Amino acid sequence: MNGAPITQDVLTIPRKKPEGPVNVVGLTRDGLREALLSIGTPEKQVKMRLNQIWQWVYHWGVRDFDEMTNLAKDYRERLAANFVIEVPEVVSREISADGTRKYLVRIAGGHEVETVYIPETDRGTLCISSQVGCTLTCSFCHTGTQKLVRNLTAGEIVGQIMVARDDLDEWPERGQGTGVGGPRLLSNIVLMGMGEPLYNFEAVRDAMKIAMDGEGISLSRRRITLSTSGVVPEIARTAEEIGCMLAVSFHATTDDVRNTLVPINRRWPIAELLDALRAYPKLSNSERITFEYVMLKGVNDSDEDARRLVSLIKGIPAKINLIPFNEWPGAPYERSAWDRIEAFADIVHKAGYASPIRTPRGEDIMAACGQLKSTTERARKSRAEIAAEAGLGQS
Ligand code: SAH
Ligand code: SF4
């Protein structure tokens, strides 16, 4: 059927080695070097050719080898015969009344993921996906109701940044540097779309390395935030191999409640998670960790929770992002009342932590956190299945 996503209820199938030409997008510098050598680029030229191609692709946004005018014509032809420059295809784009843009992009195999662009006055943030679906089953998250189909490749991850720049028309004009003429429209990246980035570590790392590379998209590591549900063994590696900012989906102040909301807590409970977080800023040389805390009525939003939260995170440089729960059809929770959220924020704030309440953006197009794919997704787990997985029993 035309246009219908075919991602649902397919278990993870190891991908066959892709056939056909190699995609340049998503190759690390080392990978591209190998690829260029494999088509007979002389060893002593390879560094220069690599830099030229890298800049064409990631600085200028060029998608056609023929436009790479500083390469000899026969070499351009050889490149075109062996490689492609491919980014995911944008299937649809919705623009919210508040300017938020939601892209549905199609990746190899016909799967679809969402990418969301959120403009603000002084910056613009792109929320990108790292997996189709998610293996984890956080009970408040819509993505958690979708089975994992597969990990995205590095090219599909960095490709989301590239298609957003295409749409925003933000590749530099010839003769200009990046960011000339005011702040960038796309200035920040958050890995907060579909999927658990630390369960797709290598591809996420390679994609972020490409995004941070100074001869291309050139985003500072301080403008990239990776959000994890708490994959403890990969946290130190994130600091060492990516070095970006870290956000953690904390969401509860006791192991009992966190086991229900974020089931990965059964494997790596709060105390272990906090130890890994305590070590992060030093390892990555970044200032502070963002604690994400979704406000669920009567579940995790009491004054006592707020006080427990500040005592748990004592000593960790932190900011607490309070996220009013984004409801989705069949969700087993409700959003906390506004005055409850404010009272919670106040306690955290008085303890010395920034505690912004995240304004829901793009609600009219279902572009908010944890809602991605709501309108495009067909098959989903039943409410009973979700409740059972969350250990909520039947109600
Ligand atoms: N898998 C990663 C990143 C994706 S989720 C993680 O869990 O951190 C991005 C953020 O949105 C997480 O903090 C997640 O807990 C939150 N989120 C998920 N569903 C939500 C919902 N329905 N309402 C509000 N926040 C939600
Ligand atoms: Fe997966 Fe994150 Fe959603 Fe949990 S909150 S199900 S880890 S995407």
Short mmCIF file of C-alpha atoms and ligand atoms in Angstrom, two decimals:
data_model
loop_
_atom_site.label_atom_id
_atom_site.label_comp_id
_atom_site.label_asym_id
_atom_site.label_seq_id
_atom_site.Cartn_x
_atom_site.Cartn_y
_atom_site.Cartn_z
CA MET A 1 0.00 0.00 0.00
CA ASN A 2 1.32 3.38 -0.91
CA GLY A 3 2.66 5.53 1.87
CA ALA A 4 1.65 3.18 4.68
CA PRO A 5 4.44 2.55 7.13
CA ILE A 6 5.54 -1.06 7.22
CA THR A 7 7.42 -0.85 10.44
CA GLN A 8 5.06 -2.45 12.91
CA ASP A 9 5.20 -5.79 14.59
CA VAL A 10 8.33 -6.78 12.79
CA LEU A 11 10.98 -7.99 15.17
CA THR A 12 14.53 -6.88 14.78
CA ILE A 13 15.97 -8.58 11.79
CA PRO A 14 19.72 -8.38 11.42
CA ARG A 15 20.30 -6.34 8.33
CA LYS A 16 21.84 -7.94 5.35
CA LYS A 17 24.84 -6.12 4.09
CA PRO A 18 23.33 -3.42 1.94
CA GLU A 19 23.73 -4.11 -1.69
CA GLY A 20 24.62 -1.54 -4.27
CA PRO A 21 26.85 1.48 -3.98
CA VAL A 22 28.20 2.66 -0.64
CA ASN A 23 26.60 5.78 0.82
CA VAL A 24 29.16 8.43 1.67
CA VAL A 25 26.82 9.98 4.25
CA GLY A 26 27.49 8.42 7.63
CA LEU A 27 31.03 7.23 6.93
CA THR A 28 33.49 8.49 9.50
CA ARG A 29 36.64 10.15 8.21
CA ASP A 30 38.43 6.81 8.58
CA GLY A 31 35.63 5.02 6.77
CA LEU A 32 35.64 7.50 3.92
CA ARG A 33 39.40 7.23 3.65
CA GLU A 34 39.12 3.46 3.28
CA ALA A 35 36.38 3.87 0.70
CA LEU A 36 38.47 6.29 -1.36
CA LEU A 37 41.49 4.00 -1.24
CA SER A 38 39.29 1.13 -2.39
CA ILE A 39 38.51 2.90 -5.65
CA GLY A 40 42.18 3.49 -6.36
CA THR A 41 42.69 6.98 -4.94
CA PRO A 42 46.49 7.24 -4.59
CA GLU A 43 47.64 7.08 -0.98
CA LYS A 44 49.35 10.45 -1.17
CA GLN A 45 46.23 12.18 -2.45
CA VAL A 46 43.72 10.55 -0.18
CA LYS A 47 43.85 13.06 2.66
CA MET A 48 43.21 15.96 0.35
CA ARG A 49 40.44 14.22 -1.61
CA LEU A 50 38.80 13.21 1.65
CA ASN A 51 38.80 16.80 2.89
CA GLN A 52 37.40 18.08 -0.39
CA ILE A 53 34.58 15.57 -0.49
CA TRP A 54 33.85 16.01 3.22
CA GLN A 55 33.42 19.75 2.78
CA TRP A 56 31.20 19.37 -0.25
CA VAL A 57 28.92 16.98 1.55
CA TYR A 58 28.82 18.40 5.07
CA HIS A 59 29.70 22.05 4.66
CA TRP A 60 28.00 22.89 1.38
CA GLY A 61 25.28 20.24 1.42
CA VAL A 62 26.07 19.02 -2.09
CA ARG A 63 24.41 15.73 -3.15
CA ASP A 64 25.92 15.25 -6.57
CA PHE A 65 29.55 14.36 -7.24
CA ASP A 66 29.40 16.33 -10.43
CA GLU A 67 29.11 19.57 -8.46
CA MET A 68 32.47 18.95 -6.77
CA THR A 69 34.25 21.28 -9.11
CA ASN A 70 37.66 21.09 -7.47
CA LEU A 71 37.91 17.40 -8.42
CA ALA A 72 38.95 16.21 -11.87
CA LYS A 73 36.04 15.13 -14.07
CA ASP A 74 37.21 11.53 -14.42
CA TYR A 75 37.63 11.26 -10.66
CA ARG A 76 34.10 12.63 -10.14
CA GLU A 77 32.85 9.99 -12.53
CA ARG A 78 34.68 7.28 -10.64
CA LEU A 79 33.14 8.49 -7.40
CA ALA A 80 29.67 8.52 -8.93
CA ALA A 81 30.14 5.00 -10.28
CA ASN A 82 30.99 3.63 -6.85
CA PHE A 83 29.27 5.80 -4.26
CA VAL A 84 26.07 7.66 -3.56
CA ILE A 85 25.33 10.67 -1.36
CA GLU A 86 22.02 9.76 0.18
CA VAL A 87 19.90 11.18 2.98
CA PRO A 88 16.54 9.87 4.17
CA GLU A 89 13.54 10.82 2.08
CA VAL A 90 11.09 13.28 3.64
CA VAL A 91 7.68 11.67 3.29
CA SER A 92 5.71 14.45 4.93
CA ARG A 93 6.21 17.69 6.76
CA GLU A 94 3.77 19.28 9.15
CA ILE A 95 4.17 22.78 10.55
CA SER A 96 2.55 23.63 13.87
CA ALA A 97 0.92 26.96 14.67
CA ASP A 98 3.93 27.63 16.93
CA GLY A 99 6.44 27.01 14.13
CA THR A 100 7.45 23.50 15.18
CA ARG A 101 8.09 21.31 12.17
CA LYS A 102 7.59 17.58 12.22
CA TYR A 103 9.16 15.53 9.46
CA LEU A 104 8.32 11.95 8.73
CA VAL A 105 11.35 10.48 7.02
CA ARG A 106 11.65 7.18 5.23
CA ILE A 107 14.79 5.13 5.66
CA ALA A 108 16.03 2.02 3.87
CA GLY A 109 13.59 -0.85 4.02
CA GLY A 110 10.62 1.51 3.95
CA HIS A 111 10.66 2.19 7.69
CA GLU A 112 9.71 5.60 8.92
CA VAL A 113 10.91 7.74 11.80
CA GLU A 114 10.18 11.25 12.95
CA THR A 115 12.39 14.27 13.32
CA VAL A 116 11.14 17.46 14.96
CA TYR A 117 12.48 20.99 14.57
CA ILE A 118 11.67 23.39 17.39
CA PRO A 119 12.43 27.07 16.72
CA GLU A 120 13.08 29.43 19.62
CA THR A 121 14.07 33.08 19.63
CA ASP A 122 17.79 32.55 20.11
CA ARG A 123 18.21 29.05 18.74
CA GLY A 124 16.60 26.14 16.99
CA THR A 125 16.67 22.57 18.22
CA LEU A 126 16.36 19.45 16.14
CA CYS A 127 15.07 16.38 17.94
CA ILE A 128 16.33 13.29 16.15
CA SER A 129 15.57 9.58 16.34
CA SER A 130 18.12 6.81 16.80
CA GLN A 131 15.96 3.70 16.39
CA VAL A 132 12.72 2.67 14.71
CA GLY A 133 10.65 1.98 17.83
CA CYS A 134 12.40 1.08 21.08
CA THR A 135 13.19 -2.16 22.90
CA LEU A 136 12.43 -0.54 26.22
CA THR A 137 8.91 -0.21 27.48
CA CYS A 138 8.65 2.91 29.60
CA SER A 139 4.99 2.88 30.55
CA PHE A 140 4.31 6.57 29.86
CA CYS A 141 6.06 6.71 26.49
CA HIS A 142 4.30 6.12 23.23
CA THR A 143 7.46 4.98 21.51
CA GLY A 144 7.70 2.31 24.20
CA THR A 145 4.51 0.75 22.87
CA GLN A 146 6.16 0.15 19.51
CA LYS A 147 8.38 -2.81 18.97
CA LEU A 148 11.93 -2.19 17.91
CA VAL A 149 12.28 -2.67 14.21
CA ARG A 150 15.88 -1.76 13.78
CA ASN A 151 18.69 0.57 14.68
CA LEU A 152 19.28 3.53 12.43
CA THR A 153 22.61 3.71 10.65
CA ALA A 154 24.98 6.62 11.25
CA GLY A 155 23.99 7.95 7.82
CA GLU A 156 20.32 7.87 8.71
CA ILE A 157 21.00 9.70 11.98
CA VAL A 158 23.18 12.48 10.56
CA GLY A 159 20.91 12.43 7.49
CA GLN A 160 18.06 13.74 9.66
CA ILE A 161 20.15 16.84 10.37
CA MET A 162 20.88 17.22 6.67
CA VAL A 163 17.26 17.00 5.55
CA ALA A 164 16.26 19.55 8.17
CA ARG A 165 18.96 21.90 6.88
CA ASP A 166 17.65 21.32 3.36
CA ASP A 167 14.15 22.26 4.47
CA LEU A 168 15.35 25.31 6.42
CA ASP A 169 17.53 26.26 3.46
CA GLU A 170 20.48 26.56 5.76
CA TRP A 171 23.48 25.40 3.77
CA PRO A 172 25.97 28.26 3.47
CA GLU A 173 26.06 30.32 0.32
CA ARG A 174 29.26 29.96 -1.67
CA GLY A 175 31.88 32.27 -0.25
CA GLN A 176 30.25 32.38 3.18
CA GLY A 177 31.15 30.58 6.36
CA THR A 178 28.64 28.60 8.38
CA GLY A 179 26.41 30.76 10.56
CA VAL A 180 27.11 33.98 8.66
CA GLY A 181 24.18 36.39 8.92
CA GLY A 182 23.01 35.66 12.44
CA PRO A 183 22.43 32.69 14.67
CA ARG A 184 21.83 29.40 13.02
CA LEU A 185 18.29 28.23 12.55
CA LEU A 186 19.42 24.73 13.42
CA SER A 187 21.82 25.32 16.30
CA ASN A 188 21.17 22.45 18.71
CA ILE A 189 20.59 18.73 18.52
CA VAL A 190 18.77 16.59 21.04
CA LEU A 191 18.74 12.81 20.75
CA MET A 192 15.24 12.65 22.19
CA GLY A 193 13.22 11.26 19.33
CA MET A 194 12.38 7.62 18.94
CA GLY A 195 14.67 5.04 20.47
CA GLU A 196 17.31 4.61 23.13
CA PRO A 197 20.51 6.14 21.73
CA LEU A 198 22.79 4.15 24.01
CA TYR A 199 21.41 0.90 22.58
CA ASN A 200 22.70 2.06 19.21
CA PHE A 201 25.96 3.43 20.48
CA GLU A 202 28.34 3.16 17.53
CA ALA A 203 25.99 4.63 14.96
CA VAL A 204 25.00 7.48 17.28
CA ARG A 205 28.64 8.17 18.08
CA ASP A 206 29.72 8.20 14.45
CA ALA A 207 26.80 10.43 13.45
CA MET A 208 27.53 12.91 16.23
CA LYS A 209 31.23 12.95 15.37
CA ILE A 210 30.25 13.91 11.84
CA ALA A 211 27.87 16.61 13.12
CA MET A 212 30.62 18.03 15.36
CA ASP A 213 33.35 17.95 12.72
CA GLY A 214 34.70 21.48 12.25
CA GLU A 215 34.88 21.17 8.47
CA GLY A 216 31.24 20.34 8.09
CA ILE A 217 28.05 20.82 10.06
CA SER A 218 30.29 21.97 12.86
CA LEU A 219 28.01 21.88 15.89
CA SER A 220 29.75 22.23 19.22
CA ARG A 221 29.52 19.24 21.54
CA ARG A 222 27.88 21.57 24.04
CA ARG A 223 24.96 21.98 21.65
CA ILE A 224 24.29 18.26 21.41
CA THR A 225 22.33 16.54 24.17
CA LEU A 226 21.93 12.81 24.30
CA SER A 227 19.02 11.55 26.38
CA THR A 228 19.18 8.09 27.92
CA SER A 229 16.77 6.12 30.02
CA GLY A 230 19.79 4.98 32.05
CA VAL A 231 21.95 2.47 30.19
CA VAL A 232 24.58 2.66 32.92
CA PRO A 233 27.47 0.76 31.27
CA GLU A 234 27.41 3.09 28.25
CA ILE A 235 27.41 6.37 30.18
CA ALA A 236 31.17 6.61 30.76
CA ARG A 237 31.70 5.63 27.13
CA THR A 238 29.43 8.47 26.06
CA ALA A 239 31.64 10.90 27.93
CA GLU A 240 34.81 9.47 26.49
CA GLU A 241 33.83 8.77 22.90
CA ILE A 242 31.23 11.47 22.19
CA GLY A 243 31.67 14.09 24.91
CA CYS A 244 28.28 15.68 24.36
CA MET A 245 25.84 16.90 27.00
CA LEU A 246 23.86 14.24 28.81
CA ALA A 247 20.21 14.12 29.80
CA VAL A 248 18.72 11.30 31.80
CA SER A 249 15.11 10.22 31.94
CA PHE A 250 14.92 10.11 35.70
CA HIS A 251 11.20 10.42 36.33
CA ALA A 252 10.97 8.87 39.79
CA THR A 253 12.64 9.08 43.18
CA THR A 254 12.19 5.53 44.46
CA ASP A 255 13.22 2.29 42.81
CA ASP A 256 9.67 1.02 43.20
CA VAL A 257 8.14 3.78 41.12
CA ARG A 258 11.03 3.95 38.68
CA ASN A 259 10.83 0.21 38.06
CA THR A 260 7.30 0.78 36.84
CA LEU A 261 7.90 3.93 34.80
CA VAL A 262 11.34 3.18 33.38
CA PRO A 263 11.72 -0.60 33.54
CA ILE A 264 15.43 -0.50 32.73
CA ASN A 265 15.69 0.56 36.38
CA ARG A 266 15.28 -3.09 37.35
CA ARG A 267 18.59 -3.77 35.70
CA TRP A 268 20.39 -0.59 36.76
CA PRO A 269 18.67 0.92 39.78
CA ILE A 270 18.79 4.54 40.93
CA ALA A 271 21.93 4.23 43.08
CA GLU A 272 23.98 2.76 40.23
CA LEU A 273 22.64 5.29 37.78
CA LEU A 274 23.56 8.16 40.09
CA ASP A 275 27.11 6.86 40.45
CA ALA A 276 27.53 6.87 36.68
CA LEU A 277 26.03 10.37 36.47
CA ARG A 278 28.29 11.69 39.20
CA ALA A 279 31.31 10.67 37.15
CA TYR A 280 30.01 12.08 33.86
CA PRO A 281 30.76 15.81 34.06
CA LYS A 282 34.39 15.23 34.90
CA LEU A 283 34.86 12.60 32.22
CA SER A 284 33.22 14.67 29.52
CA ASN A 285 34.27 18.08 30.82
CA SER A 286 30.69 19.30 30.53
CA GLU A 287 28.99 21.54 33.01
CA ARG A 288 25.85 19.84 34.11
CA ILE A 289 23.49 16.99 33.59
CA THR A 290 19.87 17.47 32.67
CA PHE A 291 17.44 15.40 34.68
CA GLU A 292 14.22 14.90 32.78
CA TYR A 293 11.22 14.40 34.98
CA VAL A 294 7.81 13.75 33.47
CA MET A 295 4.96 15.00 35.67
CA LEU A 296 2.38 12.26 36.15
CA LYS A 297 -0.64 12.99 38.26
CA GLY A 298 -0.55 11.17 41.60
CA VAL A 299 2.39 8.99 40.55
CA ASN A 300 5.62 10.95 40.98
CA ASP A 301 4.56 14.55 41.58
CA SER A 302 4.29 15.03 45.36
CA ASP A 303 6.26 17.50 47.49
CA GLU A 304 7.91 14.51 49.05
CA ASP A 305 9.09 13.37 45.60
CA ALA A 306 10.54 16.81 44.96
CA ARG A 307 12.43 16.76 48.26
CA ARG A 308 13.67 13.23 47.65
CA LEU A 309 14.84 14.22 44.19
CA VAL A 310 17.01 17.07 45.45
CA SER A 311 18.54 14.92 48.11
CA LEU A 312 19.31 12.12 45.63
CA ILE A 313 21.11 14.36 43.19
CA LYS A 314 23.05 16.26 45.81
CA GLY A 315 26.54 17.02 44.58
CA ILE A 316 25.74 16.54 40.89
CA PRO A 317 25.77 19.72 38.80
CA ALA A 318 22.26 19.48 37.43
CA LYS A 319 19.29 21.12 35.82
CA ILE A 320 15.86 19.56 36.28
CA ASN A 321 13.63 19.69 33.24
CA LEU A 322 10.03 19.18 34.31
CA ILE A 323 8.00 17.78 31.43
CA PRO A 324 4.24 18.00 31.69
CA PHE A 325 3.09 14.56 30.55
CA ASN A 326 2.07 14.53 26.90
CA GLU A 327 -1.00 12.40 26.72
CA TRP A 328 -1.53 9.92 23.89
CA PRO A 329 -4.50 7.72 23.11
CA GLY A 330 -4.63 4.83 25.54
CA ALA A 331 -1.97 6.21 27.88
CA PRO A 332 -2.30 4.86 31.42
CA TYR A 333 -1.48 8.24 33.04
CA GLU A 334 -2.65 11.83 33.26
CA ARG A 335 -0.71 15.07 33.28
CA SER A 336 -0.22 16.62 36.72
CA ALA A 337 -2.21 19.76 37.43
CA TRP A 338 -0.39 22.99 36.64
CA ASP A 339 -0.23 24.21 40.26
CA ARG A 340 1.22 20.83 41.28
CA ILE A 341 3.95 21.14 38.65
CA GLU A 342 4.71 24.66 39.87
CA ALA A 343 4.85 23.60 43.51
CA PHE A 344 7.24 20.79 42.57
CA ALA A 345 9.38 23.17 40.52
CA ASP A 346 9.49 25.59 43.42
CA ILE A 347 10.92 23.04 45.86
CA VAL A 348 13.59 22.01 43.37
CA HIS A 349 14.39 25.63 42.58
CA LYS A 350 14.72 26.61 46.24
CA ALA A 351 17.20 23.78 46.67
CA GLY A 352 19.42 25.59 44.18
CA TYR A 353 18.66 23.87 40.88
CA ALA A 354 17.29 25.37 37.71
CA SER A 355 13.89 23.72 37.25
CA PRO A 356 12.32 24.90 34.00
CA ILE A 357 8.91 23.53 33.11
CA ARG A 358 9.07 22.49 29.50
CA THR A 359 6.43 24.22 27.41
CA PRO A 360 4.72 21.66 25.25
CA ARG A 361 5.51 22.52 21.63
CA GLY A 362 3.85 21.39 18.46
CA GLU A 363 0.90 19.86 20.30
CA ASP A 364 -1.43 20.41 17.38
CA ILE A 365 0.73 18.14 15.21
CA MET A 366 1.55 15.58 17.92
CA ALA A 367 5.20 16.52 17.80
CA ALA A 368 5.86 16.47 21.54
CA CYS A 369 8.25 14.18 23.36
CA GLY A 370 7.15 10.62 23.51
CA GLN A 371 4.30 11.15 21.09
CA LEU A 372 6.17 10.61 17.90
CA LYS A 373 4.49 8.39 15.37
CA SER A 374 1.14 8.68 17.15
CA THR A 375 -0.73 9.70 14.08
CA THR A 376 1.20 7.64 11.62
CA GLU A 377 1.53 4.50 13.64
CA ARG A 378 -1.10 1.89 12.93
CA ALA A 379 -0.54 -1.20 15.02
CA ARG A 380 0.33 -0.70 18.63
CA LYS A 381 0.35 -2.78 21.70
CA SER A 382 -2.95 -2.81 23.52
CA ARG A 383 -3.49 -0.79 26.63
CA ALA A 384 -3.64 -4.04 28.61
CA GLU A 385 -0.27 -5.15 27.27
CA ILE A 386 1.28 -1.83 28.18
CA ALA A 387 -0.21 -1.97 31.65
CA ALA A 388 0.95 -5.54 32.15
CA GLU A 389 4.50 -4.68 31.10
CA ALA A 390 4.48 -1.74 33.44
CA GLY A 391 3.36 -4.01 36.24
CA LEU A 392 0.23 -1.93 36.68
CA GLY A 393 -2.18 -4.82 36.57
CA GLN A 394 -5.58 -4.43 34.96
CA SER A 395 -7.83 -1.63 35.92
N1 SAH B 1 15.07 6.89 24.92
C1 SAH B 1 15.64 8.09 25.40
C2 SAH B 1 15.36 9.28 24.52
C3 SAH B 1 13.99 9.43 23.91
S1 SAH B 1 12.68 9.95 24.92
C4 SAH B 1 15.17 8.35 26.79
O1 SAH B 1 14.27 7.67 27.26
O2 SAH B 1 15.73 9.23 27.44
C5 SAH B 1 12.92 11.69 25.21
C6 SAH B 1 12.28 12.17 26.52
O3 SAH B 1 10.86 12.24 26.43
C7 SAH B 1 12.58 11.22 27.69
O4 SAH B 1 12.91 11.93 28.85
C8 SAH B 1 11.27 10.53 27.85
O5 SAH B 1 11.18 9.97 29.12
C9 SAH B 1 10.29 11.63 27.58
N2 SAH B 1 8.94 11.18 27.26
C10 SAH B 1 8.57 10.03 26.67
N3 SAH B 1 7.22 9.98 26.55
C11 SAH B 1 6.74 11.11 27.09
C12 SAH B 1 5.42 11.62 27.25
N4 SAH B 1 4.36 10.96 26.80
N5 SAH B 1 5.28 12.82 27.84
C13 SAH B 1 6.39 13.51 28.24
N6 SAH B 1 7.63 13.08 28.11
C14 SAH B 1 7.82 11.88 27.55
FE1 SF4 B 2 12.36 4.04 24.80
FE2 SF4 B 2 13.01 6.45 25.85
FE3 SF4 B 2 10.46 5.84 25.31
FE4 SF4 B 2 11.70 4.65 27.34
S1 SF4 B 2 11.24 6.85 27.17
S2 SF4 B 2 10.41 3.65 25.79
S3 SF4 B 2 13.77 4.44 26.52
S4 SF4 B 2 12.10 6.05 23.81
#
